[in-house]
Short mmCIF file of C-alpha atoms in Angstrom, two decimals:
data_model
loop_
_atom_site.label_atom_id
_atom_site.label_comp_id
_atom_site.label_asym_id
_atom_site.label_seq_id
_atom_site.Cartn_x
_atom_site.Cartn_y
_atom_site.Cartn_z
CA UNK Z 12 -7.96 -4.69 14.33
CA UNK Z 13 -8.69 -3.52 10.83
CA UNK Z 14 -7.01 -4.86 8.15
CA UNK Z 15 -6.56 -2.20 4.97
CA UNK Z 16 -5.92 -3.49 1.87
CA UNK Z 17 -4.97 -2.53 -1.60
CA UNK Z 18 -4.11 -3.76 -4.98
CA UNK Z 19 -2.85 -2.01 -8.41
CA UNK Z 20 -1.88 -2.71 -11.25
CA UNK Z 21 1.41 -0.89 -13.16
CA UNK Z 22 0.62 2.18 -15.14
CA UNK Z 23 3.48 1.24 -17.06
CA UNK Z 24 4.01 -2.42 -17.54
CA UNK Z 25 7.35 -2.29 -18.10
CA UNK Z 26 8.59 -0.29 -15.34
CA UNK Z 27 11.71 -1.62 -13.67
CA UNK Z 28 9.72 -3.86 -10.90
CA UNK Z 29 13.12 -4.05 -8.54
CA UNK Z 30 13.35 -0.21 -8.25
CA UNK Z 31 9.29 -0.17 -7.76
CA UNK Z 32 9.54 -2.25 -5.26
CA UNK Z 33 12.22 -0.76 -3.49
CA UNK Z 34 10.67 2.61 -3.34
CA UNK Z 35 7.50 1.01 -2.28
CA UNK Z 36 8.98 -0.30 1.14
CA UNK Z 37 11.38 2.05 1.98
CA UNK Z 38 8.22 4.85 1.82
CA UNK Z 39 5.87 2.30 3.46
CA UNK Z 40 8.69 0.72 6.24
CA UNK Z 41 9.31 3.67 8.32
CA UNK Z 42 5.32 4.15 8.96
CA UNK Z 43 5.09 1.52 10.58
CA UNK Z 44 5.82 2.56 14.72
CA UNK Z 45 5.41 5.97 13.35
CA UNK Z 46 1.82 6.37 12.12
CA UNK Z 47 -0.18 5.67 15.45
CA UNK Z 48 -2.26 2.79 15.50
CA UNK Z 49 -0.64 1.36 12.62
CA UNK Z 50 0.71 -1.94 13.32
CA UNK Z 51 2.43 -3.62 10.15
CA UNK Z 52 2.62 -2.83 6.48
CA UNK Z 53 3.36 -5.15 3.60
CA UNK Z 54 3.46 -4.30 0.25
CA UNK Z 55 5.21 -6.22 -2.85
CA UNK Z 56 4.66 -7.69 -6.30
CA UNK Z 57 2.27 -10.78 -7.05
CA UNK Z 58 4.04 -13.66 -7.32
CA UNK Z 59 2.09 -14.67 -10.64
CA UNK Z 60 -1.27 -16.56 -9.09
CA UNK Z 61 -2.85 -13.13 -8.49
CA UNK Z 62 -4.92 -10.65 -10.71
CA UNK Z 63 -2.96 -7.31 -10.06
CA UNK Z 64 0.79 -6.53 -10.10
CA UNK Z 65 1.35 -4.87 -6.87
CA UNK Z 66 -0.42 -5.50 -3.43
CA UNK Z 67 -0.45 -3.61 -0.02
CA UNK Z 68 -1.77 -5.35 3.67
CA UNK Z 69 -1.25 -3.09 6.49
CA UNK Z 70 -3.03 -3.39 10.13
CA UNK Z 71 -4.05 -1.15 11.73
CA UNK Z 72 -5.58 -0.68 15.22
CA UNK Z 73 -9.21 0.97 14.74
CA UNK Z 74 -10.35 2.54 12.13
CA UNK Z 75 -9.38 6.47 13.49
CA UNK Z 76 -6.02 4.71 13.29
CA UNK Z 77 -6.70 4.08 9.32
CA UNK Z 78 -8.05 7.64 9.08
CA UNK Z 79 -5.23 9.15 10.25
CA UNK Z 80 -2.65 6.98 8.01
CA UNK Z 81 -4.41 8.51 5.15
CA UNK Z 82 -3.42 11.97 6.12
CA UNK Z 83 0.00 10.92 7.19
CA UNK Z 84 2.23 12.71 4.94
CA UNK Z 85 4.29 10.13 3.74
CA UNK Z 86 1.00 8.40 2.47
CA UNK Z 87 -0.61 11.36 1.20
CA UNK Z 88 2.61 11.87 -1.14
CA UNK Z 89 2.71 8.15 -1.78
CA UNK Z 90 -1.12 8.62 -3.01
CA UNK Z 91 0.27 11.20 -5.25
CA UNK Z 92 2.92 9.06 -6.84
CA UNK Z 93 0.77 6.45 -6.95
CA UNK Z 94 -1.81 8.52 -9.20
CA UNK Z 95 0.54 8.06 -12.27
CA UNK Z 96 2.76 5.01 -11.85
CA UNK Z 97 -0.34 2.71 -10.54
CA UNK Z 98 -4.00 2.35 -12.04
CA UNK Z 99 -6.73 -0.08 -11.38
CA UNK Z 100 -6.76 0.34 -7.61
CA UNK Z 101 -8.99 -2.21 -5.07
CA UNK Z 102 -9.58 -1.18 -1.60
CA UNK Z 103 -10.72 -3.51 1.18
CA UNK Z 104 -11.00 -2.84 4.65
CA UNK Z 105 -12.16 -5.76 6.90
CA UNK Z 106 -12.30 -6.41 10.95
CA UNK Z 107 -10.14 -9.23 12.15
CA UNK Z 108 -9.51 -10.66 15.19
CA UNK Z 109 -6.40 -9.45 16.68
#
């Protein structure tokens, strides 16, 4: 299982952080069961310990399952919101037992 994930921090620090969030799981919830492969997705604010704003965990089954998530539609338009309300993006993808 692959485990993809990703952190940002707020383009705009003062951006409502209740409607961010919202938007960010209703457009990541329903890709879960639809994307193939993709098992989970998880995304939410940092609860203040944490060095970005905003993290995303999703699993995934192989990595042709990641590839095709990122040309899901629903992602690919999420990557364009993403462009100007988040900034400072870290990726990492990592095998874990299943």
């Amino acid at each position: 299982m692959i485990r993809h994930m990703i952190f940002w921090d707020l383009a705009d620090p003062q951006a409502d952080r209740a409607e961010t969030e919202r938007f960010l799981k209703e457009t990541f919830a329903p890709m879960v069961g639809a994307v193939p492969g993709l098992r989970a997705a998880h995304i939410g604010f940092d609860l203040g310990l944490g060095t970005y704003d905003v993290g995303l965990c999703c699993d995934l089954d192989s990595m042709e399952a990641l590839a095709a998530y990122q040309d899901y539609p629903p992602h690919a338009a999420f990557k364009a919101w993403a462009k100007e309300h988040l900034k400072d993006r870290a990726c990492v993808d990592l095998e874990v037992a299943s």
